[in-house]
Amino acid sequence: IEEGIAAERSAISWLRDRADHIIDTSRLLTKDLRAAIAEIYAEDKSFQNLYITVMSFGFKYGLPEDADLVFDVRFLPNPFYVEELKHKTGLCREVRDYVLSSGEGELFEQKIEDMMDFLIPRYIAEGKNQLVIAMGCTGGKHRSVTFAELLYAHLKTKSGYGLKIEHRDLKRA
C-alpha cells in the first residue's frame, strides 16, 4: 500500500506543484472538507449547498428508493371515495380543501413545516447536499400531492438552497 501511495504522489506531483491551495483530507469528515472548500472558494460565506426534492408518491407503487424522509398521509380523509373528487388530483383546490377540512390536515401541515424548519438547518450544518422528502398516500394522486405542494410552497419562502417538486405517480392509471 505504501508503495502505491508513493507512486500516486509521484504521478500527480505536477498537480501539487501548480496548486494554489492544498487541503490535508486524511482526518477530515465530509462536512469538514466541504467547509474547507467553501472557506477558500465561496464568495458568499452564508451559502448553503443543499438541494431539496419534495416528492409525492403512492404506496401501492412502492417506496421511492432515494427518499431520505417519508411521511404517510393515509390517515387523512381520502378524496378517492368522493365521486366529484375521485378523478381530480391534489393539484386541484377542491381536493386540497377536502384533505385539509378535517382539521387534522391543517395541524399536520403545521407540524411538517415546523419539523422541516428544525431539520433542514441541521442537515446543512452536517454537510448534507441533497434531501428527498417524500409524501405518500395510497395511489399518489390526492393526499400526497396536496401535502407535497403545501410543503414545497412553504420551503419556497426560505432561502439558501435549491428546491424542486416531483409527483412520481400522479399520471399512473
GROMACS .gro file of N, CA and C in nm:
model
  519
    1ILE      N    1   0.083  -0.119   0.000
    1ILE     CA    2   0.000   0.000   0.000
    1ILE      C    3   0.087   0.125   0.000
    2GLU      N    4   0.192   0.125   0.081
    2GLU     CA    5   0.279   0.242   0.089
    2GLU      C    6   0.345   0.271  -0.045
    3GLU      N    7   0.385   0.165  -0.117
    3GLU     CA    8   0.446   0.185  -0.249
    3GLU      C    9   0.345   0.245  -0.346
    4GLY      N   10   0.221   0.198  -0.340
    4GLY     CA   11   0.116   0.251  -0.426
    4GLY      C   12   0.090   0.398  -0.399
    5ILE      N   13   0.086   0.436  -0.273
    5ILE     CA   14   0.065   0.577  -0.236
    5ILE      C   15   0.182   0.662  -0.286
    6ALA      N   16   0.304   0.611  -0.269
    6ALA     CA   17   0.423   0.685  -0.315
    6ALA      C   18   0.420   0.702  -0.467
    7ALA      N   19   0.378   0.597  -0.539
    7ALA     CA   20   0.370   0.605  -0.685
    7ALA      C   21   0.264   0.706  -0.728
    8GLU      N   22   0.150   0.706  -0.659
    8GLU     CA   23   0.045   0.802  -0.691
    8GLU      C   24   0.091   0.945  -0.666
    9ARG      N   25   0.157   0.967  -0.553
    9ARG     CA   26   0.208   1.102  -0.522
    9ARG      C   27   0.308   1.148  -0.628
   10SER      N   28   0.392   1.059  -0.672
   10SER     CA   29   0.490   1.093  -0.775
   10SER      C   30   0.420   1.127  -0.906
   11ALA      N   31   0.320   1.048  -0.942
   11ALA     CA   32   0.249   1.068  -1.069
   11ALA      C   33   0.173   1.200  -1.074
   12ILE      N   34   0.125   1.246  -0.959
   12ILE     CA   35   0.048   1.372  -0.960
   12ILE      C   36   0.124   1.488  -0.895
   13SER      N   37   0.254   1.474  -0.879
   13SER     CA   38   0.333   1.581  -0.815
   13SER      C   39   0.324   1.711  -0.894
   14TRP      N   40   0.312   1.700  -1.027
   14TRP     CA   41   0.298   1.820  -1.109
   14TRP      C   42   0.174   1.899  -1.070
   15LEU      N   43   0.069   1.830  -1.032
   15LEU     CA   44  -0.055   1.895  -0.992
   15LEU      C   45  -0.038   1.967  -0.858
   16ARG      N   46   0.027   1.900  -0.766
   16ARG     CA   47   0.054   1.960  -0.635
   16ARG      C   48   0.138   2.087  -0.650
   17ASP      N   49   0.237   2.082  -0.739
   17ASP     CA   50   0.324   2.199  -0.761
   17ASP      C   51   0.248   2.319  -0.817
   18ARG      N   52   0.141   2.292  -0.891
   18ARG     CA   53   0.062   2.400  -0.952
   18ARG      C   54  -0.053   2.446  -0.864
   19ALA      N   55  -0.083   2.376  -0.755
   19ALA     CA   56  -0.200   2.405  -0.672
   19ALA      C   57  -0.184   2.537  -0.596
   20ASP      N   58  -0.294   2.611  -0.587
   20ASP     CA   59  -0.297   2.733  -0.506
   20ASP      C   60  -0.326   2.700  -0.360
   21HIS      N   61  -0.399   2.592  -0.338
   21HIS     CA   62  -0.437   2.550  -0.204
   21HIS      C   63  -0.422   2.398  -0.192
   22ILE      N   64  -0.378   2.354  -0.078
   22ILE     CA   65  -0.367   2.212  -0.050
   22ILE      C   66  -0.440   2.184   0.081
   23ILE      N   67  -0.530   2.089   0.076
   23ILE     CA   68  -0.608   2.052   0.195
   23ILE      C   69  -0.572   1.909   0.232
   24ASP      N   70  -0.525   1.890   0.351
   24ASP     CA   71  -0.496   1.756   0.401
   24ASP      C   72  -0.628   1.693   0.446
   25THR      N   73  -0.674   1.594   0.371
   25THR     CA   74  -0.805   1.533   0.398
   25THR      C   75  -0.795   1.406   0.483
   26SER      N   76  -0.677   1.372   0.526
   26SER     CA   77  -0.659   1.243   0.594
   26SER      C   78  -0.741   1.230   0.721
   27ARG      N   79  -0.776   1.339   0.785
   27ARG     CA   80  -0.854   1.331   0.909
   27ARG      C   81  -0.983   1.414   0.903
   28LEU      N   82  -1.027   1.445   0.782
   28LEU     CA   83  -1.147   1.529   0.768
   28LEU      C   84  -1.271   1.446   0.741
   29LEU      N   85  -1.380   1.486   0.804
   29LEU     CA   86  -1.511   1.433   0.769
   29LEU      C   87  -1.558   1.505   0.644
   30THR      N   88  -1.656   1.448   0.576
   30THR     CA   89  -1.707   1.510   0.454
   30THR      C   90  -1.753   1.653   0.479
   31LYS      N   91  -1.823   1.675   0.589
   31LYS     CA   92  -1.873   1.810   0.618
   31LYS      C   93  -1.757   1.907   0.642
   32ASP      N   94  -1.647   1.858   0.702
   32ASP     CA   95  -1.532   1.945   0.727
   32ASP      C   96  -1.460   1.979   0.596
   33LEU      N   97  -1.452   1.883   0.505
   33LEU     CA   98  -1.394   1.909   0.374
   33LEU      C   99  -1.477   2.012   0.299
   34ARG      N  100  -1.609   1.996   0.303
   34ARG     CA  101  -1.698   2.092   0.238
   34ARG      C  102  -1.676   2.233   0.295
   35ALA      N  103  -1.663   2.241   0.426
   35ALA     CA  104  -1.640   2.371   0.491
   35ALA      C  105  -1.505   2.430   0.449
   36ALA      N  106  -1.401   2.346   0.439
   36ALA     CA  107  -1.269   2.394   0.398
   36ALA      C  108  -1.271   2.446   0.256
   37ILE      N  109  -1.341   2.375   0.168
   37ILE     CA  110  -1.351   2.419   0.029
   37ILE      C  111  -1.432   2.549   0.020
   38ALA      N  112  -1.541   2.556   0.094
   38ALA     CA  113  -1.623   2.678   0.094
   38ALA      C  114  -1.544   2.796   0.148
   39GLU      N  115  -1.462   2.772   0.248
   39GLU     CA  116  -1.380   2.880   0.306
   39GLU      C  117  -1.286   2.940   0.201
   40ILE      N  118  -1.236   2.855   0.113
   40ILE     CA  119  -1.143   2.900   0.010
   40ILE      C  120  -1.215   2.965  -0.107
   41TYR      N  121  -1.324   2.902  -0.153
   41TYR     CA  122  -1.383   2.940  -0.282
   41TYR      C  123  -1.517   3.012  -0.277
   42ALA      N  124  -1.593   2.998  -0.175
   42ALA     CA  125  -1.726   3.059  -0.173
   42ALA      C  126  -1.715   3.208  -0.144
   43GLU      N  127  -1.768   3.287  -0.235
   43GLU     CA  128  -1.768   3.432  -0.214
   43GLU      C  129  -1.871   3.469  -0.109
   44ASP      N  130  -1.985   3.405  -0.116
   44ASP     CA  131  -2.091   3.430  -0.019
   44ASP      C  132  -2.076   3.328   0.093
   45LYS      N  133  -2.021   3.368   0.204
   45LYS     CA  134  -1.992   3.276   0.314
   45LYS      C  135  -2.118   3.219   0.378
   46SER      N  136  -2.235   3.276   0.347
   46SER     CA  137  -2.360   3.222   0.401
   46SER      C  138  -2.421   3.117   0.308
   47PHE      N  139  -2.353   3.087   0.198
   47PHE     CA  140  -2.401   2.989   0.100
   47PHE      C  141  -2.428   2.855   0.168
   48GLN      N  142  -2.544   2.797   0.137
   48GLN     CA  143  -2.582   2.667   0.194
   48GLN      C  144  -2.614   2.574   0.079
   49ASN      N  145  -2.525   2.483   0.051
   49ASN     CA  146  -2.537   2.396  -0.065
   49ASN      C  147  -2.625   2.276  -0.034
   50LEU      N  148  -2.756   2.294  -0.041
   50LEU     CA  149  -2.850   2.184  -0.020
   50LEU      C  150  -2.956   2.191  -0.129
   51TYR      N  151  -2.983   2.077  -0.190
   51TYR     CA  152  -3.086   2.069  -0.292
   51TYR      C  153  -3.196   1.977  -0.239
   52ILE      N  154  -3.316   2.030  -0.229
   52ILE     CA  155  -3.428   1.956  -0.171
   52ILE      C  156  -3.528   1.920  -0.280
   53THR      N  157  -3.565   1.792  -0.281
   53THR     CA  158  -3.673   1.746  -0.368
   53THR      C  159  -3.790   1.708  -0.278
   54VAL      N  160  -3.905   1.767  -0.305
   54VAL     CA  161  -4.028   1.730  -0.236
   54VAL      C  162  -4.105   1.642  -0.336
   55MET      N  163  -4.137   1.521  -0.292
   55MET     CA  164  -4.197   1.423  -0.382
   55MET      C  165  -4.327   1.368  -0.326
   56SER      N  166  -4.425   1.349  -0.414
   56SER     CA  167  -4.545   1.274  -0.376
   56SER      C  168  -4.534   1.137  -0.441
   57PHE      N  169  -4.596   1.038  -0.378
   57PHE     CA  170  -4.592   0.903  -0.433
   57PHE      C  171  -4.710   0.822  -0.379
   58GLY      N  172  -4.737   0.710  -0.443
   58GLY     CA  173  -4.839   0.617  -0.397
   58GLY      C  174  -4.775   0.493  -0.338
   59PHE      N  175  -4.815   0.458  -0.217
   59PHE     CA  176  -4.760   0.339  -0.152
   59PHE      C  177  -4.783   0.213  -0.235
   60LYS      N  178  -4.894   0.209  -0.310
   60LYS     CA  179  -4.922   0.087  -0.386
   60LYS      C  180  -4.823   0.065  -0.500
   61TYR      N  181  -4.740   0.166  -0.530
   61TYR     CA  182  -4.636   0.152  -0.631
   61TYR      C  183  -4.497   0.138  -0.568
   62GLY      N  184  -4.492   0.132  -0.438
   62GLY     CA  185  -4.365   0.114  -0.367
   62GLY      C  186  -4.306   0.245  -0.318
   63LEU      N  187  -4.218   0.232  -0.220
   63LEU     CA  188  -4.150   0.349  -0.164
   63LEU      C  189  -4.048   0.405  -0.263
   64PRO      N  190  -4.030   0.536  -0.267
   64PRO     CA  191  -3.923   0.592  -0.350
   64PRO      C  192  -3.787   0.548  -0.295
   65GLU      N  193  -3.703   0.494  -0.380
   65GLU     CA  194  -3.574   0.440  -0.335
   65GLU      C  195  -3.481   0.547  -0.279
   66ASP      N  196  -3.491   0.668  -0.330
   66ASP     CA  197  -3.396   0.772  -0.289
   66ASP      C  198  -3.450   0.865  -0.179
   67ALA      N  199  -3.563   0.831  -0.120
   67ALA     CA  200  -3.623   0.917  -0.017
   67ALA      C  201  -3.541   0.914   0.111
   68ASP      N  202  -3.515   1.031   0.166
   68ASP     CA  203  -3.449   1.043   0.296
   68ASP      C  204  -3.551   1.046   0.409
   69LEU      N  205  -3.662   1.117   0.386
   69LEU     CA  206  -3.769   1.129   0.483
   69LEU      C  207  -3.899   1.088   0.414
   70VAL      N  208  -3.975   0.998   0.475
   70VAL     CA  209  -4.101   0.953   0.418
   70VAL      C  210  -4.212   0.980   0.519
   71PHE      N  211  -4.317   1.046   0.471
   71PHE     CA  212  -4.433   1.075   0.555
   71PHE      C  213  -4.557   1.011   0.493
   72ASP      N  214  -4.633   0.944   0.576
   72ASP     CA  215  -4.753   0.872   0.534
   72ASP      C  216  -4.875   0.957   0.568
   73VAL      N  217  -4.949   1.002   0.465
   73VAL     CA  218  -5.067   1.086   0.489
   73VAL      C  219  -5.197   1.009   0.468
   74ARG      N  220  -5.191   0.877   0.476
   74ARG     CA  221  -5.311   0.795   0.459
   74ARG      C  222  -5.406   0.803   0.579
   75PHE      N  223  -5.367   0.873   0.683
   75PHE     CA  224  -5.456   0.890   0.799
   75PHE      C  225  -5.561   0.998   0.772
   76LEU      N  226  -5.546   1.071   0.665
   76LEU     CA  227  -5.638   1.181   0.633
   76LEU      C  228  -5.752   1.131   0.544
   77PRO      N  229  -5.865   1.203   0.541
   77PRO     CA  230  -5.978   1.164   0.455
   77PRO      C  231  -5.933   1.149   0.310
   78ASN      N  232  -5.981   1.044   0.244
   78ASN     CA  233  -5.938   1.012   0.108
   78ASN      C  234  -6.038   1.064   0.005
   79PRO      N  235  -5.998   1.161  -0.078
   79PRO     CA  236  -6.087   1.215  -0.181
   79PRO      C  237  -6.126   1.113  -0.287
   80PHE      N  238  -6.055   1.003  -0.297
   80PHE     CA  239  -6.087   0.899  -0.394
   80PHE      C  240  -6.230   0.846  -0.374
   81TYR      N  241  -6.277   0.850  -0.251
   81TYR     CA  242  -6.410   0.797  -0.222
   81TYR      C  243  -6.521   0.902  -0.232
   82VAL      N  244  -6.488   1.019  -0.279
   82VAL     CA  245  -6.587   1.125  -0.303
   82VAL      C  246  -6.599   1.138  -0.455
   83GLU      N  247  -6.716   1.104  -0.507
   83GLU     CA  248  -6.734   1.091  -0.653
   83GLU      C  249  -6.685   1.215  -0.730
   84GLU      N  250  -6.719   1.334  -0.682
   84GLU     CA  251  -6.680   1.455  -0.757
   84GLU      C  252  -6.530   1.487  -0.745
   85LEU      N  253  -6.460   1.421  -0.655
   85LEU     CA  254  -6.315   1.445  -0.638
   85LEU      C  255  -6.229   1.329  -0.690
   86LYS      N  256  -6.289   1.216  -0.707
   86LYS     CA  257  -6.219   1.092  -0.740
   86LYS      C  258  -6.124   1.108  -0.859
   87HIS      N  259  -6.166   1.177  -0.962
   87HIS     CA  260  -6.085   1.188  -1.084
   87HIS      C  261  -6.004   1.317  -1.090
   88LYS      N  262  -6.002   1.391  -0.982
   88LYS     CA  263  -5.918   1.510  -0.972
   88LYS      C  264  -5.792   1.474  -0.895
   89THR      N  265  -5.701   1.569  -0.882
   89THR     CA  266  -5.575   1.542  -0.811
   89THR      C  267  -5.553   1.645  -0.701
   90GLY      N  268  -5.449   1.624  -0.625
   90GLY     CA  269  -5.412   1.717  -0.519
   90GLY      C  270  -5.367   1.853  -0.571
   91LEU      N  271  -5.357   1.867  -0.702
   91LEU     CA  272  -5.326   1.997  -0.761
   91LEU      C  273  -5.450   2.085  -0.769
   92CYS      N  274  -5.568   2.026  -0.751
   92CYS     CA  275  -5.695   2.099  -0.757
   92CYS      C  276  -5.730   2.154  -0.618
   93ARG      N  277  -5.780   2.274  -0.617
   93ARG     CA  278  -5.816   2.339  -0.491
   93ARG      C  279  -5.922   2.260  -0.414
   94GLU      N  280  -6.019   2.203  -0.486
   94GLU     CA  281  -6.125   2.128  -0.418
   94GLU      C  282  -6.070   2.009  -0.341
   95VAL      N  283  -5.972   1.941  -0.400
   95VAL     CA  284  -5.910   1.826  -0.334
   95VAL      C  285  -5.832   1.873  -0.213
   96ARG      N  286  -5.752   1.979  -0.230
   96ARG     CA  287  -5.675   2.033  -0.117
   96ARG      C  288  -5.767   2.073  -0.003
   97ASP      N  289  -5.874   2.144  -0.035
   97ASP     CA  290  -5.967   2.187   0.069
   97ASP      C  291  -6.028   2.068   0.141
   98TYR      N  292  -6.061   1.963   0.067
   98TYR     CA  293  -6.119   1.843   0.128
   98TYR      C  294  -6.017   1.776   0.221
   99VAL      N  295  -5.894   1.762   0.175
   99VAL     CA  296  -5.790   1.697   0.256
   99VAL      C  297  -5.764   1.775   0.384
  100LEU      N  298  -5.770   1.905   0.377
  100LEU     CA  299  -5.744   1.989   0.495
  100LEU      C  300  -5.867   2.009   0.582
  101SER      N  301  -5.985   1.972   0.534
  101SER     CA  302  -6.110   2.005   0.602
  101SER      C  303  -6.129   1.940   0.738
  102SER      N  304  -6.062   1.829   0.763
  102SER     CA  305  -6.085   1.759   0.889
  102SER      C  306  -6.022   1.830   1.009
  103GLY      N  307  -5.939   1.928   0.983
  103GLY     CA  308  -5.866   1.993   1.093
  103GLY      C  309  -5.733   1.924   1.119
  104GLU      N  310  -5.732   1.792   1.109
  104GLU     CA  311  -5.607   1.718   1.126
  104GLU      C  312  -5.510   1.749   1.012
  105GLY      N  313  -5.563   1.776   0.894
  105GLY     CA  314  -5.479   1.810   0.780
  105GLY      C  315  -5.403   1.939   0.804
  106GLU      N  316  -5.473   2.041   0.853
  106GLU     CA  317  -5.406   2.169   0.882
  106GLU      C  318  -5.305   2.154   0.993
  107LEU      N  319  -5.338   2.076   1.094
  107LEU     CA  320  -5.245   2.052   1.205
  107LEU      C  321  -5.121   1.978   1.155
  108PHE      N  322  -5.141   1.878   1.070
  108PHE     CA  323  -5.028   1.803   1.015
  108PHE      C  324  -4.940   1.895   0.929
  109GLU      N  325  -5.002   1.980   0.849
  109GLU     CA  326  -4.926   2.076   0.767
  109GLU      C  327  -4.836   2.162   0.856
  110GLN      N  328  -4.891   2.213   0.963
  110GLN     CA  329  -4.816   2.296   1.056
  110GLN      C  330  -4.699   2.219   1.119
  111LYS      N  331  -4.725   2.095   1.157
  111LYS     CA  332  -4.621   2.013   1.221
  111LYS      C  333  -4.510   1.976   1.123
  112ILE      N  334  -4.545   1.944   1.000
  112ILE     CA  335  -4.444   1.912   0.898
  112ILE      C  336  -4.357   2.035   0.870
  113GLU      N  337  -4.421   2.151   0.856
  113GLU     CA  338  -4.344   2.274   0.830
  113GLU      C  339  -4.251   2.303   0.946
  114ASP      N  340  -4.299   2.291   1.069
  114ASP     CA  341  -4.214   2.313   1.187
  114ASP      C  342  -4.098   2.214   1.189
  115MET      N  343  -4.126   2.088   1.158
  115MET     CA  344  -4.021   1.987   1.158
  115MET      C  345  -3.915   2.018   1.053
  116MET      N  346  -3.957   2.057   0.933
  116MET     CA  347  -3.861   2.089   0.828
  116MET      C  348  -3.780   2.213   0.863
  117ASP      N  349  -3.844   2.312   0.925
  117ASP     CA  350  -3.771   2.431   0.968
  117ASP      C  351  -3.665   2.396   1.072
  118PHE      N  352  -3.692   2.293   1.151
  118PHE     CA  353  -3.596   2.245   1.250
  118PHE      C  354  -3.486   2.161   1.185
  119LEU      N  355  -3.525   2.067   1.098
  119LEU     CA  356  -3.430   1.971   1.043
  119LEU      C  357  -3.336   2.027   0.937
  120ILE      N  358  -3.387   2.105   0.845
  120ILE     CA  359  -3.307   2.147   0.730
  120ILE      C  360  -3.179   2.220   0.770
  121PRO      N  361  -3.183   2.317   0.861
  121PRO     CA  362  -3.056   2.380   0.900
  121PRO      C  363  -2.957   2.280   0.962
  122ARG      N  364  -3.008   2.180   1.027
  122ARG     CA  365  -2.920   2.079   1.088
  122ARG      C  366  -2.860   1.986   0.982
  123TYR      N  367  -2.936   1.953   0.879
  123TYR     CA  368  -2.880   1.877   0.768
  123TYR      C  369  -2.771   1.958   0.697
  124ILE      N  370  -2.796   2.086   0.679
  124ILE     CA  371  -2.697   2.173   0.616
  124ILE      C  372  -2.570   2.177   0.700
  125ALA      N  373  -2.586   2.197   0.831
  125ALA     CA  374  -2.470   2.202   0.921
  125ALA      C  375  -2.392   2.071   0.920
  126GLU      N  376  -2.460   1.961   0.896
  126GLU     CA  377  -2.395   1.829   0.894
  126GLU      C  378  -2.328   1.802   0.759
  127GLY      N  379  -2.351   1.891   0.661
  127GLY     CA  380  -2.286   1.876   0.532
  127GLY      C  381  -2.366   1.800   0.427
  128LYS      N  382  -2.492   1.773   0.455
  128LYS     CA  383  -2.576   1.703   0.357
  128LYS      C  384  -2.598   1.795   0.238
  129ASN      N  385  -2.587   1.742   0.115
  129ASN     CA  386  -2.605   1.830  -0.001
  129ASN      C  387  -2.733   1.803  -0.079
  130GLN      N  388  -2.802   1.694  -0.049
  130GLN     CA  389  -2.934   1.674  -0.110
  130GLN      C  390  -3.025   1.603  -0.012
  131LEU      N  391  -3.152   1.635  -0.024
  131LEU     CA  392  -3.252   1.581   0.066
  131LEU      C  393  -3.379   1.554  -0.015
  132VAL      N  394  -3.431   1.433  -0.003
  132VAL     CA  395  -3.557   1.398  -0.070
  132VAL      C  396  -3.661   1.373   0.038
  133ILE      N  397  -3.765   1.456   0.035
  133ILE     CA  398  -3.875   1.445   0.131
  133ILE      C  399  -3.995   1.390   0.055
  134ALA      N  400  -4.041   1.271   0.093
  134ALA     CA  401  -4.148   1.205   0.020
  134ALA      C  402  -4.276   1.199   0.102
  135MET      N  403  -4.385   1.236   0.038
  135MET     CA  404  -4.518   1.230   0.098
  135MET      C  405  -4.596   1.121   0.027
  136GLY      N  406  -4.645   1.022   0.103
  136GLY     CA  407  -4.713   0.911   0.040
  136GLY      C  408  -4.856   0.893   0.083
  137CYS      N  409  -4.940   0.857  -0.012
  137CYS     CA  410  -5.076   0.813   0.017
  137CYS      C  411  -5.099   0.686  -0.063
  138THR      N  412  -5.219   0.639  -0.073
  138THR     CA  413  -5.244   0.510  -0.136
  138THR      C  414  -5.202   0.509  -0.283
  139GLY      N  415  -5.258   0.600  -0.362
  139GLY     CA  416  -5.232   0.599  -0.506
  139GLY      C  417  -5.140   0.708  -0.557
  140GLY      N  418  -5.108   0.805  -0.472
  140GLY     CA  419  -5.017   0.911  -0.514
  140GLY      C  420  -5.080   1.019  -0.598
  141LYS      N  421  -5.211   1.039  -0.582
  141LYS     CA  422  -5.280   1.139  -0.664
  141LYS      C  423  -5.347   1.251  -0.584
  142HIS      N  424  -5.391   1.221  -0.464
  142HIS     CA  425  -5.472   1.318  -0.389
  142HIS      C  426  -5.397   1.375  -0.268
  143ARG      N  427  -5.396   1.300  -0.159
  143ARG     CA  428  -5.342   1.349  -0.033
  143ARG      C  429  -5.193   1.378  -0.039
  144SER      N  430  -5.117   1.286  -0.098
  144SER     CA  431  -4.971   1.306  -0.104
  144SER      C  432  -4.936   1.426  -0.191
  145VAL      N  433  -5.009   1.442  -0.301
  145VAL     CA  434  -4.985   1.557  -0.390
  145VAL      C  435  -5.018   1.686  -0.317
  146THR      N  436  -5.129   1.687  -0.245
  146THR     CA  437  -5.168   1.805  -0.168
  146THR      C  438  -5.057   1.844  -0.072
  147PHE      N  439  -5.007   1.748   0.005
  147PHE     CA  440  -4.906   1.781   0.106
  147PHE      C  441  -4.770   1.811   0.047
  148ALA      N  442  -4.736   1.747  -0.064
  148ALA     CA  443  -4.610   1.782  -0.131
  148ALA      C  444  -4.616   1.927  -0.179
  149GLU      N  445  -4.730   1.966  -0.235
  149GLU     CA  446  -4.746   2.104  -0.283
  149GLU      C  447  -4.741   2.204  -0.167
  150LEU      N  448  -4.806   2.171  -0.056
  150LEU     CA  449  -4.806   2.260   0.060
  150LEU      C  450  -4.665   2.277   0.116
  151LEU      N  451  -4.592   2.166   0.129
  151LEU     CA  452  -4.456   2.174   0.181
  151LEU      C  453  -4.365   2.249   0.086
  152TYR      N  454  -4.379   2.222  -0.042
  152TYR     CA  455  -4.300   2.293  -0.143
  152TYR      C  456  -4.323   2.444  -0.134
  153ALA      N  457  -4.449   2.484  -0.123
  153ALA     CA  458  -4.481   2.628  -0.111
  153ALA      C  459  -4.417   2.687   0.014
  154HIS      N  460  -4.420   2.614   0.123
  154HIS     CA  461  -4.357   2.662   0.247
  154HIS      C  462  -4.206   2.677   0.230
  155LEU      N  463  -4.142   2.577   0.171
  155LEU     CA  464  -3.997   2.581   0.155
  155LEU      C  465  -3.952   2.689   0.057
  156LYS      N  466  -4.039   2.724  -0.038
  156LYS     CA  467  -4.005   2.831  -0.133
  156LYS      C  468  -3.988   2.965  -0.062
  157THR      N  469  -4.047   2.980   0.056
  157THR     CA  470  -4.035   3.106   0.129
  157THR      C  471  -3.900   3.115   0.200
  158LYS      N  472  -3.827   3.006   0.204
  158LYS     CA  473  -3.695   3.004   0.269
  158LYS      C  474  -3.590   3.035   0.163
  159SER      N  475  -3.465   3.051   0.205
  159SER     CA  476  -3.360   3.078   0.107
  159SER      C  477  -3.236   2.997   0.141
  160GLY      N  478  -3.144   2.992   0.047
  160GLY     CA  479  -3.015   2.929   0.072
  160GLY      C  480  -3.003   2.787   0.019
  161TYR      N  481  -3.108   2.737  -0.049
  161TYR     CA  482  -3.097   2.603  -0.104
  161TYR      C  483  -3.184   2.590  -0.228
  162GLY      N  484  -3.150   2.490  -0.309
  162GLY     CA  485  -3.228   2.461  -0.429
  162GLY      C  486  -3.351   2.379  -0.394
  163LEU      N  487  -3.451   2.382  -0.481
  163LEU     CA  488  -3.577   2.319  -0.449
  163LEU      C  489  -3.648   2.275  -0.576
  164LYS      N  490  -3.703   2.153  -0.573
  164LYS     CA  491  -3.789   2.109  -0.684
  164LYS      C  492  -3.899   2.021  -0.628
  165ILE      N  493  -4.006   2.008  -0.707
  165ILE     CA  494  -4.117   1.921  -0.668
  165ILE      C  495  -4.136   1.816  -0.776
  166GLU      N  496  -4.172   1.697  -0.732
  166GLU     CA  497  -4.191   1.586  -0.824
  166GLU      C  498  -4.311   1.504  -0.777
  167HIS      N  499  -4.400   1.475  -0.870
  167HIS     CA  500  -4.517   1.391  -0.840
  167HIS      C  501  -4.498   1.259  -0.915
  168ARG      N  502  -4.435   1.164  -0.847
  168ARG     CA  503  -4.391   1.040  -0.911
  168ARG      C  504  -4.506   0.962  -0.975
  169ASP      N  505  -4.618   0.949  -0.907
  169ASP     CA  506  -4.723   0.859  -0.953
  169ASP      C  507  -4.849   0.931  -0.999
  170LEU      N  508  -4.844   1.059  -1.015
  170LEU     CA  509  -4.962   1.138  -1.049
  170LEU      C  510  -5.030   1.093  -1.179
  171LYS      N  511  -4.950   1.052  -1.277
  171LYS     CA  512  -5.007   1.018  -1.408
  171LYS      C  513  -5.031   0.868  -1.427
  172ARG      N  514  -5.010   0.790  -1.322
  172ARG     CA  515  -5.037   0.647  -1.334
  172ARG      C  516  -5.187   0.622  -1.340
  173ALA      N  517  -5.224   0.514  -1.409
  173ALA     CA  518  -5.366   0.481  -1.426
  173ALA      C  519  -5.430   0.443  -1.293
   0.00000   0.00000   0.00000
